[in-house]
mmCIF file of C-alpha atoms and ligand atoms in Angstrom:
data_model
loop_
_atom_site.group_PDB
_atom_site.id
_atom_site.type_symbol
_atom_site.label_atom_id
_atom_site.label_comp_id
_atom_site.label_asym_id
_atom_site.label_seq_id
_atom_site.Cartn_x
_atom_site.Cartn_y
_atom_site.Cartn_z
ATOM 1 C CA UNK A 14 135.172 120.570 102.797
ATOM 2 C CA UNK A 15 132.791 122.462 100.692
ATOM 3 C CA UNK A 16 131.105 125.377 102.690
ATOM 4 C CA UNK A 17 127.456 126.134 102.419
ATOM 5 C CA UNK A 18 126.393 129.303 102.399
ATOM 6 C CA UNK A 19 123.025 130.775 102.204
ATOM 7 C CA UNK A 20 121.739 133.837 100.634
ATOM 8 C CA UNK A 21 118.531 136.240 100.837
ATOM 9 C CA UNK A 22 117.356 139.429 99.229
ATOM 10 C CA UNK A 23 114.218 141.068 99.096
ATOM 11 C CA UNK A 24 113.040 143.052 95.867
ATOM 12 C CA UNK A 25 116.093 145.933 96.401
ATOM 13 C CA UNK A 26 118.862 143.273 96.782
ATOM 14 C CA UNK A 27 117.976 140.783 94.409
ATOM 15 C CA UNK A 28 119.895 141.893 91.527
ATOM 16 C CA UNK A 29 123.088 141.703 93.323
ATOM 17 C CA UNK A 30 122.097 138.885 95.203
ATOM 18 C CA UNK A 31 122.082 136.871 91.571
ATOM 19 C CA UNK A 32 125.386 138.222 91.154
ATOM 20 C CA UNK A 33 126.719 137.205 94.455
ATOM 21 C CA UNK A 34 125.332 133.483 93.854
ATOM 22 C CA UNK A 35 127.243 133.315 90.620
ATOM 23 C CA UNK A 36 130.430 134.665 92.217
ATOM 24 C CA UNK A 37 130.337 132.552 94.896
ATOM 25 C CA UNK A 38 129.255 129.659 93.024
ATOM 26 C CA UNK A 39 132.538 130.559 90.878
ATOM 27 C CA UNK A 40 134.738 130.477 93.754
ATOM 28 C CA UNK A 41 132.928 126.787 94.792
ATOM 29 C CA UNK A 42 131.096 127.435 97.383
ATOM 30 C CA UNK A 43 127.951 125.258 97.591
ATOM 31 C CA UNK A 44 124.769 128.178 97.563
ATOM 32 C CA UNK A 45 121.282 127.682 98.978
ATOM 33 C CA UNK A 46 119.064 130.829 97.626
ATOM 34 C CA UNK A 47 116.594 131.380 100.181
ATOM 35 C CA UNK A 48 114.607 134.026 97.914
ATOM 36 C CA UNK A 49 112.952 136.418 96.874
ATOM 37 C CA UNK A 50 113.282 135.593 93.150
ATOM 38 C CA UNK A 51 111.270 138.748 91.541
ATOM 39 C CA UNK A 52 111.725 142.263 91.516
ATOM 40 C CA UNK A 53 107.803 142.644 92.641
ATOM 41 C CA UNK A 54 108.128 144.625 96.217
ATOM 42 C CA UNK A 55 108.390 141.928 99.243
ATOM 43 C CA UNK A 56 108.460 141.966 102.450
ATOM 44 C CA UNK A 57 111.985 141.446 103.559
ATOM 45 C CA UNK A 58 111.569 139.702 106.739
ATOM 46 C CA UNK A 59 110.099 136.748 105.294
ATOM 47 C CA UNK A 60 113.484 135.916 103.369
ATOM 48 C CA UNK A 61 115.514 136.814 106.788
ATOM 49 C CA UNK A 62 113.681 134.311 108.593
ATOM 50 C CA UNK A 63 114.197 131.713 105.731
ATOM 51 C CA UNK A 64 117.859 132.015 106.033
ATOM 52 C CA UNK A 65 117.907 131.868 109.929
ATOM 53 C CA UNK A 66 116.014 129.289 109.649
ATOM 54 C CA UNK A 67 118.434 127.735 107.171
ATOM 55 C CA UNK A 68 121.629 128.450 109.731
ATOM 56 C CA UNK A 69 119.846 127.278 112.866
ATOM 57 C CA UNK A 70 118.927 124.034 110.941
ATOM 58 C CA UNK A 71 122.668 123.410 110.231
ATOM 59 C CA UNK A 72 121.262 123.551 106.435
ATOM 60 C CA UNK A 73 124.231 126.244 105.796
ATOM 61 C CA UNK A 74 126.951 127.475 108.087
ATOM 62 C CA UNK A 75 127.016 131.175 107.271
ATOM 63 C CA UNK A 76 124.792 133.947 104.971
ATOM 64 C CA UNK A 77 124.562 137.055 103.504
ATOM 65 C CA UNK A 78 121.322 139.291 103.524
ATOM 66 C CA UNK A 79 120.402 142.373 100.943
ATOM 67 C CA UNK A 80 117.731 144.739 101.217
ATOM 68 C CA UNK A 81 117.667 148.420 100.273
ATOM 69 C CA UNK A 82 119.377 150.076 103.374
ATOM 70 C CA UNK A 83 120.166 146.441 104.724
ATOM 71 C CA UNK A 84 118.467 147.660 108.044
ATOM 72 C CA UNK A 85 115.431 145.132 107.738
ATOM 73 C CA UNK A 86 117.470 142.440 106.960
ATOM 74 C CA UNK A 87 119.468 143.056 109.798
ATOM 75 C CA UNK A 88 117.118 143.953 112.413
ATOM 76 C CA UNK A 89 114.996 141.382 111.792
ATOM 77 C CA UNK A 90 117.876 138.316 111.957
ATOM 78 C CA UNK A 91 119.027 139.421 114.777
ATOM 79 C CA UNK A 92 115.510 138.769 116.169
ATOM 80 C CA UNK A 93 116.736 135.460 116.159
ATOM 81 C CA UNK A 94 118.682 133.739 119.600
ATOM 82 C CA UNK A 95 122.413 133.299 118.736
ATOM 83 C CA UNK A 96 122.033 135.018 115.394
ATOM 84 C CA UNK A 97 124.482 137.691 114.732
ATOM 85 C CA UNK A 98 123.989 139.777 111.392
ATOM 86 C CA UNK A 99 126.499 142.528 110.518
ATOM 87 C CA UNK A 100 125.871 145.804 108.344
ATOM 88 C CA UNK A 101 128.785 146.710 106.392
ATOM 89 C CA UNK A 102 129.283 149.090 103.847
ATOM 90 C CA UNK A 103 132.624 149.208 103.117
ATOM 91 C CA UNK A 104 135.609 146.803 103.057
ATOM 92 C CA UNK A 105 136.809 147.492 106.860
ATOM 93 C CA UNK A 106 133.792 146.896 108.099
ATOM 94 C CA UNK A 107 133.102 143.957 106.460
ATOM 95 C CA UNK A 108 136.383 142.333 107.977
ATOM 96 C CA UNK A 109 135.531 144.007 111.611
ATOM 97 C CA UNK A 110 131.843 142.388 111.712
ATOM 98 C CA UNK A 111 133.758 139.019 111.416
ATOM 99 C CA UNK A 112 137.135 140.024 113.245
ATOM 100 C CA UNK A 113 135.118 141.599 116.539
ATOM 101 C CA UNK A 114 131.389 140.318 116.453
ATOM 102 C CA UNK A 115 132.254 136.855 114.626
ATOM 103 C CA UNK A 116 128.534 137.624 112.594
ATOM 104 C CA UNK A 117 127.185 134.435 110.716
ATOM 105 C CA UNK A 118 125.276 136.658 108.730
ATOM 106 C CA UNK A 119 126.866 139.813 106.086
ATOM 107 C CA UNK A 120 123.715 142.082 105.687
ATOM 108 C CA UNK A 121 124.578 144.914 102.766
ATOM 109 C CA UNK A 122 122.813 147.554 101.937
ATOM 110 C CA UNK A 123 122.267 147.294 98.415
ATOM 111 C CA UNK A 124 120.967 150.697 97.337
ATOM 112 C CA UNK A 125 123.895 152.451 98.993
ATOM 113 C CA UNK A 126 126.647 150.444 97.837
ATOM 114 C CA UNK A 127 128.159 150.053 94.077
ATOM 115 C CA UNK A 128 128.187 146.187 93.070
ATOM 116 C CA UNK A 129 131.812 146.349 93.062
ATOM 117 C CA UNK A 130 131.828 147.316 96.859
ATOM 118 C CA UNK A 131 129.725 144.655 98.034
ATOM 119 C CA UNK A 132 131.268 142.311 96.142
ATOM 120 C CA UNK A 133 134.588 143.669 97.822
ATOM 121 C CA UNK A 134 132.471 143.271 101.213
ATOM 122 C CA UNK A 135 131.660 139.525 101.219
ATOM 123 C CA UNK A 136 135.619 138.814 99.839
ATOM 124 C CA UNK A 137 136.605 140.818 103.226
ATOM 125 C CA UNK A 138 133.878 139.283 105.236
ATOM 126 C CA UNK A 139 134.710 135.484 104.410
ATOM 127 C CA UNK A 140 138.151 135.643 104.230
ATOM 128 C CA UNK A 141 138.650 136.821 107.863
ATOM 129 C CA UNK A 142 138.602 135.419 111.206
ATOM 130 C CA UNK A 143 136.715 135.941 114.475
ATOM 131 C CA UNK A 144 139.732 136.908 117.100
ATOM 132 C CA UNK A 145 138.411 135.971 120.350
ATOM 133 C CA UNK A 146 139.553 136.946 123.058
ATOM 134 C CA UNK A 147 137.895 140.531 124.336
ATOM 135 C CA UNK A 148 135.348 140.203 121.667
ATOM 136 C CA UNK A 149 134.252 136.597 122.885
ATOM 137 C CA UNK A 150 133.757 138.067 126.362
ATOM 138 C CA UNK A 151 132.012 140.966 124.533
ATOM 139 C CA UNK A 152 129.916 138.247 122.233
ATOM 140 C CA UNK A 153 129.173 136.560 125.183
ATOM 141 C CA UNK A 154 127.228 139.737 126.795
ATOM 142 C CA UNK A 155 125.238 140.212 124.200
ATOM 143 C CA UNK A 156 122.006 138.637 125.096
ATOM 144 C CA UNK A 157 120.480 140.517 128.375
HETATM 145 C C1 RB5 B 233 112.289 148.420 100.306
HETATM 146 O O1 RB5 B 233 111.749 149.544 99.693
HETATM 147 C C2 RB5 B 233 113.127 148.827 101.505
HETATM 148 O O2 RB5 B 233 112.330 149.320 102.507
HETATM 149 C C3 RB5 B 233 113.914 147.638 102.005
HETATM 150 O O3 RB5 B 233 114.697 147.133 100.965
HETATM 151 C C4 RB5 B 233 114.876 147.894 103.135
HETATM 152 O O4 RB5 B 233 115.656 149.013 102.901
HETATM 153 C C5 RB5 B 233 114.280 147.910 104.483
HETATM 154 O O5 RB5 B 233 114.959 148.013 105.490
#
């Protein structure tokens, strides 16, 4: 079954963003672009939201966020109940935010990494799996 995957950027990420879709796209996953589609400056938390909104709608299973440290993107998804988004900046942690936190959402930080890297990240990210066990019991802590 085709899996749907959503993607959002503000302003800083939306360069690689366009090459993620294409990538992805390549590799035939079905891609809902949740914006922003210029390079004039944004406010980033408007495109998180969209894409939450887009996973807790059942819309697309999983997404990846981009903003210029990746910390808005981040801070502001996991605003939302049951939404886990991961920063990763390099390969291992790109497989650990799926392996130990099972996070729907890959936020990278797009100023800080080479396209190469995050492009390295999101291969790492969806091609792992969530191991359970501890980390469940951890996951399941997580809201106070
Ligand atoms: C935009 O200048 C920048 O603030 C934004 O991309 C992001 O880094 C915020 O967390």
């Amino acid at each position: 079954m085709c899996v749907k995957i959503g993607l959002c950027s503000d302003h800083a990420g939306l360069d690689y963003k366009a090459k993620l879709i294409k990538k992805l796209e390549k590799k035939g996953f079905e891609v809902v672009d949740y914006g922003t589609s210029s390079h004039e400056s944004c406010d980033y938390c408007d495109f998180a939201h969209a894409l939450a909104h887009g996973i807790e709608s059942g819309e697309v299973e999983k997404g990846i966020a981009l903003c210029g440290t990746g910390n808005g993107m981040a801070i502001t998804l996991n605003h939302h109940h049951g939404l886990r988004a991961g920063l990763a900046w390099n390969v291992e942690v790109g497989k650990l935010i799926k392996e130990h936190n099972n996070a729907q959402v890959l936020v990278l930080p797009a100023r800080f990494v080479s396209y190469r890297m995050a492009s390295a990240i999101t291969e790492a990210w969806l091609e792992s799996e969530f191991e359970g066990g501890r980390h469940l019991r951890r996951i399941e802590k997580i809201e106070p």
